[in-house]
Structures are given as structure tokens and as C-alpha cells.
Amino acid sequence: MIIADHVHKIYPTRQGNRVILSDISFSVARGEKLGILGRNGAGKSTLIRLISGAERPTSGTITRTMSVSWPLAFGGAFQGALTGFDNVRFISRIYNQDYAQNIDFVQDFTELGLYLREPVKSYSQGMRARLAFAISMIIEFDCYLIDEVSAVGDARFHEKCAVELFHKRADRAMLIISHDPEYIKNHCSKFAILNKGDMKLYTDFDQAYGHHMHNMHSA
Amino acid sequence: MTTFSQLAAISRSAAIQGRVIYALLMREILTRYGRHNIGFLWLFVEPMLFTTGVTILWTLSQSVHGSSLPIVAFALTGYSSVLLWRNMPARCIGAIEPNLALMYHRNVKAIDVFLARLLLEAGGATISFVTLSLFYIYIGWLEPPEDVLTVVEGWLLLAWFGASLAMLLGALAERSELIERFWHPASYITFPLSGAGFLVDALPTSAQKYALYIPMVNGVELVREGYFGNQIRTHYDLPYLLGCCIALTLLALAQVNVVNREITPE
């Protein structure tokens, strides 16, 4: 279970404090899949960071009683000078996992071959995405945080991702952010619309989407 | 909670933190030194080059240091000590920024980034000091230390001082970039004051008291007492140095905690 209770997040900016999330409460149970829609800058990624525990809310609490992943397929932690293998090794060490086993999986999934021994800075966008996704799959979590996983990569990569996430891990909880309404509709059972710091929850996709579209076109 | 389960929880947390620091340490070594030429050997070859260079310069210029000690021994103990306390703050200032993305992993905290860098820096300076000592002793430029334990004591205290100062400055630097601007001149100005280039005993009596207010001077004196024993007269105030270290450590931990709370991964 993940419980967000009256969560506020305020960022100080040069123009004074900016409220990103105001008084947000919701919960995600084991196996439940919550899709989050919202315009650019609505606070979706901030919410994911708060849930992941990388950042703390300004006020309110977030309780995690199941293990929660880092934002999936997140490649920002790659150090350009390190090789693909180095990055696998780093994550394996942090999460106390068997490195040799992980290497096999990453090689198999990414199909990067010899490139895994090259610095990550020599990778293309698509190669990075594959590596990032594979590394995210090394560690098993009860809940996965997915922030726009389908933005890069080819069809084959998307298929492989879908197999890993929605078939092999169909029993896990997920929080999914995407600008692709179809993706959210197909994979989620609960929907949240973020707008101007506010969050509304829906169980019916069409209703949620209608609300989202309304926000999208109103100033 | 019973004491036992508390202990179990603490040891579990310690195991996680140990793992994280080890992972960061290995990552740091690779990103900093890479796999080219001698790779991570630079960790201590670099400070060794520094110390050797300074030793040669001081020998050539017949530096005045106010004692009958061989200049090699004097330069080795002095300059190694400087490297120990001065490099740690330099590495901790701005340490968070390039590692921000790692904070997405819940168990990676600002303090782990600092500790990994501190271990690396202290390790490098120590290996350099020990290797050069052994080498100089072997070729006969240096007598073995009179009392190794005192050398270790002084060295550890200097390392503690450097580490706590480094964490404090590293944490403060996240709040204000002034820290970085001021540390550069400050570290240069304190170098001649740090005891690397003089013995307190060689100072005028009236100045000795003030010299000991500089924490590093006490540490360097202690290292030299261990090295040279009765050949020189050393002056230091151990409780004062300890007090400085403890105060700096408490301040540093408090500031690191603030950084932890305010951190925003990119």
C-alpha cells in the first residue's frame, strides 16, 4: 500500500513560492494500477519523485508499506564515462543483487552486445533507453513508477517492455504517467487528473479523459 | 521497540549504508580515474608527485624551517598533512550536483556521497604518505618514525578535522555558492599558517599561543612528535583539537541533514 496523505509541495522560485501540489491524498493498493494524466508542468513528475522517496513533501506524509521502484527507465543517473556494465554493477551493489545474473539479463534484453563495454556517452538515445529499462527490471519491486516509458525506442523495444511490465509483472502495483491516453487506458484501472496542483480521481477512463481534455483547452 | 529489534534495525541500516558507500566509492574511482594508463593508481600517485615536488623545491631552496631536521623529513610530514586536510573540502564542495540523479535511489543520501569521496581522498593521502615514507626510509633519506602510534594518532585527528570541515563546507556549498568562492583563497592562505612549513617551537614565544589556535597546527605537531621524538620540541593542545573536531562534526551533520531535506533530484 502507498498512502499519500494531504501532501503539499512548494518550490521556492525567484518569483516567490510556487505551489506544485496542494493537498493531495490518494492510495495505491497492491496490484492496483493508477494512471496519471495532466498537462505539461502539472506536477506529474514531482508527484512520482515524492512517491519514490527521492524528494520529501513540503507538508503531509507519504507512507510506503510495499517496496517502490525508482522512476522506471530513468537514464539520468548514467555517468557518461561509465560503461553499460559499470552501471549494472553500480545498481547491483546498491540493491545487494548478484551481478553476474543481472549481466545476463541485461545483455539479453538490451541486445547491445559489445557496446555494453563502451562508455554510455557513445550510446544513441534508443540504446540508452534500452539500457535504462533493462537496469530498472533487474530489481523486483511491489510497485513500479513509470514516467513516460514509451517516448523513445522502436516498436520491438516497446513490445519487450510491455512483456516485462504487463505480462511478467502483471500482479504488481504501478503508477503510470503518460501523454498517450491509449497507454493509460489499456493498462490502468484507476485514473488521476492533475491540474493546477489539484488532483481528481476517477474509476472511469472516459470521464477522466473528458476532464483532462477540458483542462487541456481551457486557459 | 525492544533493544534487540532496535539493534537489528540499526545493523540492517548500517549494512545498506555500507553497500551504498562502497558502490559510490567504486563509481567515483572509475569516473575520476577511468581505465586509461595507470587508472586508479593516480589516487595516490598524484599526491605523491605533489609531495615529491615540494620536497625537491624545499631542498633546493634550502628552506628555513627553524630546526636541524632534514628537509626531506620536514617536507614529507608537512606537505602530506596539508594534502590530507585540504583536499577533502575541495572534493566535497560541489559533490552533490553531479550525483543528484543518483538520489532517485532512495537509499543514496547526500552523506553517502560525501563519505565515499572522503574515504577516497583520505585513502589516497594516506597511501601516498606511507609509500613515500617507506621509500625515503629505504633509500636512507629518512629515519623510521620514533613512535608510529603517535604518528597514526596525529594523522587520524587531521583526517577527522579535514573530513568534518569538508562535510560542513560541502553541505553549506549547496545553500550558497559563496562557500566555493571563499574556500579557494582561504585554503591557500591557511597553507603557510597550517604548520606545514614551520615548527611551533621555532616561532617567537608570544606567537606560539596564537599558532595553536589553528587546529591543523596541533595535528601536524603531533605527527612530527611521532616522527622525530626527542629531536624536536613540539607544542600542541590535544583537547582543543578534539573539541574543534567534535564541534565541526556536529555542525556538519546538522547541515547535511538540512541538505537531505531540501534536495531536489533533477
CSV table of C-alpha atoms in Angstrom, one decimal:
chain,number,residue,atom,x,y,z
A,1,MET,CA,0.0,0.0,0.0
A,2,ILE,CA,1.1,3.5,-0.8
A,3,ILE,CA,-0.8,6.2,1.1
A,4,ALA,CA,-0.4,9.9,0.3
A,5,ASP,CA,-2.0,12.0,3.0
A,6,HIS,CA,-2.5,15.7,2.5
A,7,VAL,CA,0.6,16.2,0.5
A,8,HIS,CA,1.8,19.7,-0.4
A,9,LYS,CA,4.8,20.5,-2.4
A,10,ILE,CA,6.1,24.0,-2.8
A,11,TYR,CA,9.2,25.1,-4.7
A,12,PRO,CA,10.9,28.4,-4.0
A,13,THR,CA,11.5,30.3,-7.2
A,14,ARG,CA,12.8,33.8,-8.0
A,15,GLN,CA,9.2,35.0,-8.2
A,16,GLY,CA,8.3,33.6,-4.8
A,17,ASN,CA,7.0,30.3,-3.7
A,18,ARG,CA,5.2,28.2,-6.3
A,19,VAL,CA,2.7,25.6,-5.3
A,20,ILE,CA,3.1,22.5,-7.4
A,21,LEU,CA,0.9,20.1,-5.5
A,22,SER,CA,-1.7,21.2,-3.0
A,23,ASP,CA,-3.4,18.9,-0.5
A,24,ILE,CA,-3.2,15.7,-2.4
A,25,SER,CA,-4.5,12.5,-0.9
A,26,PHE,CA,-4.8,9.0,-2.5
A,27,SER,CA,-3.7,5.5,-2.1
A,28,VAL,CA,-2.5,2.7,-4.3
A,29,ALA,CA,-3.1,-0.9,-3.1
A,30,ARG,CA,-1.1,-4.0,-4.0
A,31,GLY,CA,-1.6,-4.8,-7.7
A,32,GLU,CA,-3.5,-1.6,-8.4
A,33,LYS,CA,-2.6,0.4,-11.4
A,34,LEU,CA,-3.0,4.2,-11.3
A,35,GLY,CA,-2.7,6.2,-14.5
A,36,ILE,CA,-1.9,9.9,-14.1
A,37,LEU,CA,-2.8,12.5,-16.8
A,38,GLY,CA,-2.0,16.1,-16.8
A,39,ARG,CA,-0.7,19.0,-18.9
A,40,ASN,CA,3.0,19.8,-19.1
A,41,GLY,CA,4.1,21.3,-15.8
A,42,ALA,CA,1.0,20.0,-13.9
A,43,GLY,CA,3.3,18.3,-11.3
A,44,LYS,CA,3.2,14.7,-12.5
A,45,SER,CA,6.9,14.0,-12.3
A,46,THR,CA,7.1,15.9,-9.0
A,47,LEU,CA,4.5,13.5,-7.7
A,48,ILE,CA,6.4,10.5,-8.9
A,49,ARG,CA,9.6,11.8,-7.2
A,50,LEU,CA,7.7,12.3,-3.9
A,51,ILE,CA,6.3,8.8,-4.1
A,52,SER,CA,9.7,7.3,-4.9
A,53,GLY,CA,11.1,9.0,-1.8
A,54,ALA,CA,13.8,10.8,-3.7
A,55,GLU,CA,12.3,14.0,-2.5
A,56,ARG,CA,10.2,15.0,0.5
A,57,PRO,CA,6.8,16.7,0.6
A,58,THR,CA,6.7,20.3,2.0
A,59,SER,CA,4.0,19.0,4.3
A,60,GLY,CA,1.8,15.9,4.6
A,61,THR,CA,3.0,12.3,4.6
A,62,ILE,CA,3.7,9.5,2.2
A,63,THR,CA,3.6,6.0,3.7
A,64,ARG,CA,5.0,3.1,1.8
A,65,THR,CA,4.3,-0.4,3.1
A,66,MET,CA,5.5,-2.1,-0.1
A,67,SER,CA,8.7,-1.7,-2.0
A,68,VAL,CA,8.6,1.0,-4.6
A,69,SER,CA,10.9,1.3,-7.6
A,70,TRP,CA,12.8,4.4,-8.7
A,71,PRO,CA,11.2,6.2,-11.7
A,72,LEU,CA,11.4,3.5,-14.3
A,73,ALA,CA,13.7,3.6,-17.3
A,74,PHE,CA,15.2,6.7,-15.8
A,75,GLY,CA,18.5,7.2,-17.6
A,76,GLY,CA,19.6,10.4,-15.8
A,77,ALA,CA,21.7,8.5,-13.3
A,78,PHE,CA,24.0,7.3,-16.1
A,79,GLN,CA,27.5,8.7,-15.9
A,80,GLY,CA,28.7,9.3,-19.5
A,81,ALA,CA,32.2,8.0,-18.8
A,82,LEU,CA,31.0,4.7,-17.3
A,83,THR,CA,30.2,1.7,-19.4
A,84,GLY,CA,26.9,-0.1,-19.5
A,85,PHE,CA,28.3,-2.9,-17.4
A,86,ASP,CA,29.6,-0.3,-14.8
A,87,ASN,CA,26.1,1.0,-14.4
A,88,VAL,CA,24.7,-2.5,-13.9
A,89,ARG,CA,27.4,-3.2,-11.4
A,90,PHE,CA,26.5,0.1,-9.5
A,91,ILE,CA,22.8,-0.8,-9.2
A,92,SER,CA,23.6,-4.4,-8.3
A,93,ARG,CA,25.8,-3.2,-5.4
A,94,ILE,CA,23.3,-0.7,-4.1
A,95,TYR,CA,20.4,-3.2,-4.1
A,96,ASN,CA,22.6,-6.1,-3.0
A,97,GLN,CA,22.0,-8.2,-6.1
A,98,ASP,CA,24.0,-10.8,-7.9
A,99,TYR,CA,25.9,-9.0,-10.6
A,100,ALA,CA,26.6,-12.0,-12.8
A,101,GLN,CA,23.0,-12.9,-13.1
A,102,ASN,CA,22.0,-9.3,-13.8
A,103,ILE,CA,24.6,-9.0,-16.6
A,104,ASP,CA,23.0,-12.0,-18.4
A,105,PHE,CA,19.6,-10.4,-18.2
A,106,VAL,CA,20.8,-7.0,-19.4
A,107,GLN,CA,22.7,-8.5,-22.3
A,108,ASP,CA,19.7,-10.5,-23.3
A,109,PHE,CA,17.2,-7.7,-23.0
A,110,THR,CA,19.2,-4.8,-24.5
A,111,GLU,CA,20.9,-6.7,-27.3
A,112,LEU,CA,23.6,-4.1,-27.0
A,113,GLY,CA,26.4,-6.8,-27.3
A,114,LEU,CA,29.9,-5.3,-27.2
A,115,TYR,CA,28.5,-1.8,-26.6
A,116,LEU,CA,27.9,-2.7,-23.0
A,117,ARG,CA,31.7,-2.4,-22.6
A,118,GLU,CA,31.7,1.1,-24.1
A,119,PRO,CA,31.1,4.4,-22.3
A,120,VAL,CA,27.4,5.3,-22.1
A,121,LYS,CA,28.2,8.6,-23.8
A,122,SER,CA,28.8,6.8,-27.0
A,123,TYR,CA,25.2,5.4,-27.0
A,124,SER,CA,22.3,6.6,-29.1
A,125,GLN,CA,19.1,7.7,-27.4
A,126,GLY,CA,17.4,4.4,-28.2
A,127,MET,CA,20.4,2.4,-26.8
A,128,ARG,CA,20.3,4.4,-23.6
A,129,ALA,CA,16.6,3.9,-23.2
A,130,ARG,CA,17.1,0.1,-23.6
A,131,LEU,CA,19.9,0.0,-21.0
A,132,ALA,CA,17.9,2.2,-18.6
A,133,PHE,CA,14.8,0.0,-18.9
A,134,ALA,CA,16.8,-3.2,-18.5
A,135,ILE,CA,18.5,-1.9,-15.4
A,136,SER,CA,15.1,-1.0,-13.9
A,137,MET,CA,14.0,-4.6,-14.4
A,138,ILE,CA,16.9,-6.0,-12.5
A,139,ILE,CA,15.4,-5.3,-9.1
A,140,GLU,CA,12.0,-6.7,-8.3
A,141,PHE,CA,9.6,-4.3,-6.6
A,142,ASP,CA,6.0,-4.5,-5.4
A,143,CYS,CA,5.2,-1.2,-7.1
A,144,TYR,CA,6.7,0.4,-10.2
A,145,LEU,CA,6.8,4.1,-11.0
A,146,ILE,CA,6.6,4.6,-14.7
A,147,ASP,CA,7.3,8.0,-16.1
A,148,GLU,CA,6.7,8.1,-19.9
A,149,VAL,CA,8.5,4.9,-20.8
A,150,SER,CA,7.4,4.8,-24.4
A,151,ALA,CA,8.8,8.1,-25.6
A,152,VAL,CA,11.9,6.7,-27.2
A,153,GLY,CA,12.9,3.4,-28.9
A,154,ASP,CA,11.5,1.3,-31.7
A,155,ALA,CA,8.4,-1.0,-31.9
A,156,ARG,CA,10.5,-4.0,-30.9
A,157,PHE,CA,11.7,-2.3,-27.7
A,158,HIS,CA,8.1,-1.2,-26.8
A,159,GLU,CA,6.9,-4.8,-27.2
A,160,LYS,CA,9.7,-6.1,-25.0
A,161,CYS,CA,8.9,-3.5,-22.4
A,162,ALA,CA,5.3,-4.4,-22.4
A,163,VAL,CA,6.1,-8.1,-21.9
A,164,GLU,CA,8.4,-7.4,-19.0
A,165,LEU,CA,6.0,-4.9,-17.3
A,166,PHE,CA,2.4,-6.0,-18.1
A,167,HIS,CA,2.8,-9.8,-18.5
A,168,LYS,CA,5.6,-10.9,-16.3
A,169,ARG,CA,4.7,-8.3,-13.6
A,170,ALA,CA,1.0,-8.2,-14.1
A,171,ASP,CA,0.5,-8.7,-10.3
A,172,ARG,CA,2.4,-5.6,-9.3
A,173,ALA,CA,1.1,-2.1,-8.5
A,174,MET,CA,2.0,0.7,-10.9
A,175,LEU,CA,1.9,4.4,-11.1
A,176,ILE,CA,1.9,5.4,-14.8
A,177,ILE,CA,2.5,8.8,-16.3
A,178,SER,CA,2.0,9.2,-20.0
A,179,HIS,CA,0.8,11.7,-22.6
A,180,ASP,CA,-0.5,8.8,-24.5
A,181,PRO,CA,-4.1,8.3,-23.4
A,182,GLU,CA,-4.4,4.9,-25.0
A,183,TYR,CA,-1.4,3.6,-23.0
A,184,ILE,CA,-3.0,4.8,-19.8
A,185,LYS,CA,-6.4,3.4,-20.8
A,186,ASN,CA,-5.1,0.0,-21.7
A,187,HIS,CA,-3.0,-0.6,-18.6
A,188,CYS,CA,-4.7,1.2,-15.7
A,189,SER,CA,-7.8,0.6,-13.6
A,190,LYS,CA,-7.8,3.9,-11.8
A,191,PHE,CA,-7.1,7.4,-13.2
A,192,ALA,CA,-6.0,10.7,-11.7
A,193,ILE,CA,-6.1,14.1,-13.4
A,194,LEU,CA,-3.6,16.6,-12.2
A,195,ASN,CA,-4.4,20.3,-12.8
A,196,LYS,CA,-3.0,23.4,-11.1
A,197,GLY,CA,-1.9,21.5,-8.1
A,198,ASP,CA,-5.2,19.7,-7.7
A,199,MET,CA,-5.8,16.0,-8.1
A,200,LYS,CA,-9.0,14.3,-9.0
A,201,LEU,CA,-9.5,10.6,-9.0
A,202,TYR,CA,-11.7,8.6,-11.4
A,203,THR,CA,-12.5,4.9,-11.9
A,204,ASP,CA,-14.0,5.5,-15.4
A,205,PHE,CA,-11.4,6.4,-18.1
A,206,ASP,CA,-13.8,8.3,-20.4
A,207,GLN,CA,-14.9,10.6,-17.6
A,208,ALA,CA,-11.2,11.2,-16.6
A,209,TYR,CA,-10.2,11.8,-20.2
A,210,GLY,CA,-13.0,14.2,-20.7
A,211,HIS,CA,-11.9,16.2,-17.7
A,212,HIS,CA,-8.3,16.1,-18.9
A,213,MET,CA,-9.3,17.4,-22.4
A,214,HIS,CA,-11.3,20.1,-20.8
A,215,ASN,CA,-8.2,21.2,-18.8
A,216,MET,CA,-6.1,21.0,-21.8
A,217,HIS,CA,-8.1,23.5,-23.8
A,218,SER,CA,-9.0,26.0,-21.0
A,219,ALA,CA,-6.5,28.6,-20.1
B,1,MET,CA,10.6,-1.4,20.4
B,2,THR,CA,12.9,-3.8,22.3
B,3,THR,CA,16.5,-3.1,22.4
B,4,PHE,CA,17.2,-6.2,20.3
B,5,SER,CA,14.9,-5.2,17.4
B,6,GLN,CA,16.3,-1.7,17.6
B,7,LEU,CA,19.8,-3.1,17.2
B,8,ALA,CA,18.7,-5.4,14.4
B,9,ALA,CA,17.2,-2.4,12.6
B,10,ILE,CA,20.3,-0.3,13.1
B,11,SER,CA,22.6,-3.1,11.8
B,12,ARG,CA,20.3,-3.5,8.7
B,13,SER,CA,20.5,0.2,8.0
B,14,ALA,CA,24.3,0.1,8.5
B,15,ALA,CA,24.6,-2.8,6.1
B,16,ILE,CA,22.6,-0.8,3.5
B,17,GLN,CA,24.7,2.3,4.0
B,18,GLY,CA,27.9,0.3,3.8
B,19,ARG,CA,26.8,-1.1,0.4
B,20,VAL,CA,25.8,2.3,-0.9
B,21,ILE,CA,29.1,3.9,0.1
B,22,TYR,CA,31.0,1.0,-1.4
B,23,ALA,CA,29.0,1.3,-4.7
B,24,LEU,CA,29.6,5.1,-4.8
B,25,LEU,CA,33.3,4.6,-4.0
B,26,MET,CA,33.8,2.2,-6.9
B,27,ARG,CA,31.8,4.5,-9.2
B,28,GLU,CA,33.8,7.5,-8.1
B,29,ILE,CA,37.1,5.8,-8.8
B,30,LEU,CA,36.0,4.8,-12.3
B,31,THR,CA,34.6,8.2,-13.2
B,32,ARG,CA,37.6,10.1,-11.8
B,33,TYR,CA,40.5,8.0,-13.0
B,34,GLY,CA,38.9,5.9,-15.7
B,35,ARG,CA,40.6,2.8,-17.2
B,36,HIS,CA,43.3,4.7,-19.1
B,37,ASN,CA,47.0,4.4,-18.4
B,38,ILE,CA,47.6,3.7,-14.7
B,39,GLY,CA,43.9,4.1,-13.8
B,40,PHE,CA,43.1,4.3,-10.1
B,41,LEU,CA,46.8,4.3,-9.1
B,42,TRP,CA,46.5,8.1,-9.7
B,43,LEU,CA,44.6,8.1,-6.5
B,44,PHE,CA,47.9,8.1,-4.6
B,45,VAL,CA,50.4,8.8,-7.4
B,46,GLU,CA,49.1,12.3,-7.8
B,47,PRO,CA,49.6,13.3,-4.1
B,48,MET,CA,53.0,11.5,-4.2
B,49,LEU,CA,54.0,13.7,-7.1
B,50,PHE,CA,52.9,16.8,-5.2
B,51,THR,CA,54.8,15.9,-2.1
B,52,THR,CA,57.9,14.9,-4.0
B,53,GLY,CA,57.8,18.1,-6.0
B,54,VAL,CA,57.5,20.2,-2.8
B,55,THR,CA,60.2,18.2,-1.2
B,56,ILE,CA,62.6,18.8,-4.1
B,57,LEU,CA,61.7,22.5,-4.1
B,58,TRP,CA,62.3,23.0,-0.4
B,59,THR,CA,65.5,21.0,-0.6
B,60,LEU,CA,66.8,23.2,-3.5
B,61,SER,CA,65.8,26.4,-1.9
B,62,GLN,CA,67.3,25.4,1.5
B,63,SER,CA,64.1,26.3,3.1
B,64,VAL,CA,64.4,27.8,6.6
B,65,HIS,CA,62.2,25.8,9.0
B,66,GLY,CA,63.9,26.6,12.2
B,67,SER,CA,65.3,23.3,13.2
B,68,SER,CA,68.1,20.9,12.5
B,69,LEU,CA,65.7,18.3,10.9
B,70,PRO,CA,66.5,17.0,7.5
B,71,ILE,CA,64.4,19.0,5.0
B,72,VAL,CA,63.1,15.8,3.4
B,73,ALA,CA,61.5,14.6,6.6
B,74,PHE,CA,60.2,18.1,7.3
B,75,ALA,CA,58.6,18.4,3.8
B,76,LEU,CA,57.1,14.9,3.9
B,77,THR,CA,55.3,15.3,7.2
B,78,GLY,CA,54.3,18.8,6.5
B,79,TYR,CA,53.0,18.6,2.9
B,80,SER,CA,51.3,15.2,3.3
B,81,SER,CA,49.3,16.7,6.2
B,82,VAL,CA,48.3,19.6,4.0
B,83,LEU,CA,47.1,17.3,1.3
B,84,LEU,CA,45.1,15.4,3.9
B,85,TRP,CA,43.0,18.2,5.3
B,86,ARG,CA,42.9,20.5,2.3
B,87,ASN,CA,41.8,18.1,-0.5
B,88,MET,CA,38.9,16.7,1.4
B,89,PRO,CA,36.9,20.0,1.5
B,90,ALA,CA,37.9,20.6,-2.1
B,91,ARG,CA,36.3,17.3,-3.1
B,92,CYS,CA,33.2,17.8,-1.0
B,93,ILE,CA,32.3,21.2,-2.3
B,94,GLY,CA,30.1,20.7,-5.3
B,95,ALA,CA,29.9,16.9,-4.7
B,96,ILE,CA,26.1,16.8,-4.7
B,97,GLU,CA,25.4,18.4,-8.0
B,98,PRO,CA,27.0,15.7,-10.3
B,99,ASN,CA,25.4,13.0,-8.2
B,100,LEU,CA,21.9,14.4,-7.9
B,101,ALA,CA,20.4,11.9,-10.3
B,102,LEU,CA,21.5,9.1,-8.0
B,103,MET,CA,19.3,10.4,-5.3
B,104,TYR,CA,16.5,8.8,-7.2
B,105,HIS,CA,17.6,5.7,-5.5
B,106,ARG,CA,16.0,6.1,-2.1
B,107,ASN,CA,19.0,4.7,-0.1
B,108,VAL,CA,21.5,7.1,-1.7
B,109,LYS,CA,21.8,10.1,0.5
B,110,ALA,CA,23.9,13.2,0.5
B,111,ILE,CA,26.0,11.9,3.4
B,112,ASP,CA,26.9,8.8,1.4
B,113,VAL,CA,28.2,10.9,-1.5
B,114,PHE,CA,30.3,12.8,1.0
B,115,LEU,CA,31.6,9.8,2.8
B,116,ALA,CA,32.5,8.0,-0.4
B,117,ARG,CA,34.6,11.0,-1.5
B,118,LEU,CA,36.1,11.5,1.9
B,119,LEU,CA,37.2,7.8,2.1
B,120,LEU,CA,38.8,8.1,-1.3
B,121,GLU,CA,40.6,11.3,-0.5
B,122,ALA,CA,41.8,10.2,2.9
B,123,GLY,CA,42.8,6.9,1.5
B,124,GLY,CA,44.8,8.5,-1.3
B,125,ALA,CA,46.6,10.9,1.0
B,126,THR,CA,47.4,8.1,3.5
B,127,ILE,CA,48.7,5.6,0.9
B,128,SER,CA,50.9,8.4,-0.6
B,129,PHE,CA,52.2,9.3,2.9
B,130,VAL,CA,53.0,5.7,3.8
B,131,THR,CA,54.5,4.8,0.5
B,132,LEU,CA,56.8,7.9,0.3
B,133,SER,CA,57.8,7.3,4.0
B,134,LEU,CA,58.8,3.7,3.3
B,135,PHE,CA,60.6,4.7,0.1
B,136,TYR,CA,62.6,7.5,1.8
B,137,ILE,CA,63.4,5.3,4.7
B,138,TYR,CA,64.5,2.6,2.3
B,139,ILE,CA,66.9,4.9,0.4
B,140,GLY,CA,68.1,6.3,3.6
B,141,TRP,CA,66.8,9.9,3.3
B,142,LEU,CA,64.7,9.4,6.4
B,143,GLU,CA,64.9,7.7,9.7
B,144,PRO,CA,62.0,5.4,10.7
B,145,PRO,CA,59.5,7.2,12.9
B,146,GLU,CA,60.3,7.1,16.6
B,147,ASP,CA,56.7,6.3,17.6
B,148,VAL,CA,54.4,5.1,14.9
B,149,LEU,CA,51.3,5.2,17.1
B,150,THR,CA,51.7,8.9,17.8
B,151,VAL,CA,52.1,9.5,14.0
B,152,VAL,CA,48.9,7.5,13.5
B,153,GLU,CA,47.1,9.4,16.2
B,154,GLY,CA,48.1,12.8,14.7
B,155,TRP,CA,47.2,11.6,11.2
B,156,LEU,CA,43.8,10.3,12.2
B,157,LEU,CA,43.0,13.6,14.0
B,158,LEU,CA,44.0,15.6,11.0
B,159,ALA,CA,41.8,13.3,8.8
B,160,TRP,CA,38.9,13.8,11.2
B,161,PHE,CA,39.4,17.5,11.1
B,162,GLY,CA,39.5,17.5,7.4
B,163,ALA,CA,36.5,15.3,7.0
B,164,SER,CA,34.3,17.2,9.3
B,165,LEU,CA,35.3,20.5,7.8
B,166,ALA,CA,34.7,19.0,4.3
B,167,MET,CA,31.2,17.8,5.1
B,168,LEU,CA,30.3,21.2,6.7
B,169,LEU,CA,31.6,23.1,3.7
B,170,GLY,CA,30.1,20.6,1.2
B,171,ALA,CA,26.7,21.0,2.8
B,172,LEU,CA,26.9,24.7,3.1
B,173,ALA,CA,28.0,25.0,-0.5
B,174,GLU,CA,24.7,23.5,-1.6
B,175,ARG,CA,23.0,26.5,0.0
B,176,SER,CA,25.3,29.2,-1.1
B,177,GLU,CA,28.0,29.3,-3.8
B,178,LEU,CA,29.9,31.9,-1.8
B,179,ILE,CA,31.4,28.9,0.1
B,180,GLU,CA,33.2,27.7,-3.1
B,181,ARG,CA,34.4,31.2,-3.9
B,182,PHE,CA,35.8,31.7,-0.5
B,183,TRP,CA,37.3,28.3,0.1
B,184,HIS,CA,39.9,28.6,-2.7
B,185,PRO,CA,41.6,31.7,-1.3
B,186,ALA,CA,41.1,30.5,2.3
B,187,SER,CA,42.8,27.2,1.6
B,188,TYR,CA,45.8,29.0,0.0
B,189,ILE,CA,46.1,31.5,2.8
B,190,THR,CA,45.9,28.9,5.5
B,191,PHE,CA,48.5,26.7,3.9
B,192,PRO,CA,51.5,28.7,5.2
B,193,LEU,CA,49.7,29.1,8.6
B,194,SER,CA,48.9,25.4,8.9
B,195,GLY,CA,52.2,24.3,10.4
B,196,ALA,CA,53.3,22.5,7.2
B,197,GLY,CA,56.2,24.9,6.8
B,198,PHE,CA,57.2,25.7,10.4
B,199,LEU,CA,57.6,24.1,13.8
B,200,VAL,CA,55.7,25.9,16.5
B,201,ASP,CA,58.9,25.8,18.6
B,202,ALA,CA,60.7,27.9,16.1
B,203,LEU,CA,58.1,30.7,16.4
B,204,PRO,CA,58.6,33.6,18.9
B,205,THR,CA,57.1,32.6,22.2
B,206,SER,CA,54.5,35.2,22.0
B,207,ALA,CA,53.2,33.9,18.7
B,208,GLN,CA,53.2,30.2,19.7
B,209,LYS,CA,50.0,30.6,21.7
B,210,TYR,CA,48.2,32.0,18.7
B,211,ALA,CA,49.6,29.4,16.3
B,212,LEU,CA,47.9,26.7,18.3
B,213,TYR,CA,44.5,28.3,17.8
B,214,ILE,CA,44.8,27.0,14.2
B,215,PRO,CA,43.5,23.4,14.6
B,216,MET,CA,45.7,21.9,11.9
B,217,VAL,CA,48.9,23.1,13.6
B,218,ASN,CA,48.2,20.8,16.5
B,219,GLY,CA,47.7,17.8,14.3
B,220,VAL,CA,50.9,18.4,12.3
B,221,GLU,CA,52.9,18.9,15.5
B,222,LEU,CA,51.5,15.6,16.8
B,223,VAL,CA,52.6,13.8,13.6
B,224,ARG,CA,56.0,15.3,13.9
B,225,GLU,CA,56.4,14.3,17.5
B,226,GLY,CA,55.7,10.8,16.5
B,227,TYR,CA,58.2,11.0,13.7
B,228,PHE,CA,61.1,12.8,15.4
B,229,GLY,CA,60.5,12.1,19.1
B,230,ASN,CA,63.1,13.9,21.2
B,231,GLN,CA,64.9,15.5,18.3
B,232,ILE,CA,62.4,18.4,18.4
B,233,ARG,CA,60.2,20.1,20.9
B,234,THR,CA,56.6,20.0,19.9
B,235,HIS,CA,53.7,22.1,21.1
B,236,TYR,CA,50.1,21.0,20.8
B,237,ASP,CA,46.7,21.3,22.6
B,238,LEU,CA,45.0,17.9,22.2
B,239,PRO,CA,41.7,18.8,24.0
B,240,TYR,CA,41.4,21.9,21.8
B,241,LEU,CA,41.9,19.9,18.6
B,242,LEU,CA,39.4,17.3,19.7
B,243,GLY,CA,36.9,20.0,20.6
B,244,CYS,CA,37.3,21.5,17.2
B,245,CYS,CA,36.7,18.2,15.5
B,246,ILE,CA,33.6,17.4,17.6
B,247,ALA,CA,32.1,20.8,17.1
B,248,LEU,CA,32.7,20.7,13.4
B,249,THR,CA,31.3,17.2,13.1
B,250,LEU,CA,28.1,18.2,14.9
B,251,LEU,CA,27.7,21.3,12.7
B,252,ALA,CA,28.4,19.2,9.6
B,253,LEU,CA,25.9,16.5,10.4
B,254,ALA,CA,23.2,19.1,11.1
B,255,GLN,CA,23.9,20.9,7.8
B,256,VAL,CA,24.0,17.6,5.9
B,257,ASN,CA,20.6,16.8,7.3
B,258,VAL,CA,19.2,20.1,6.0
B,259,VAL,CA,20.6,19.4,2.6
B,260,ASN,CA,19.0,15.9,2.7
B,261,ARG,CA,15.6,17.5,3.4
B,262,GLU,CA,15.9,20.1,0.6
B,263,ILE,CA,17.4,18.0,-2.1
B,264,THR,CA,15.6,18.1,-5.5
B,265,PRO,CA,16.8,15.4,-7.9
B,266,GLU,CA,16.9,16.9,-11.4
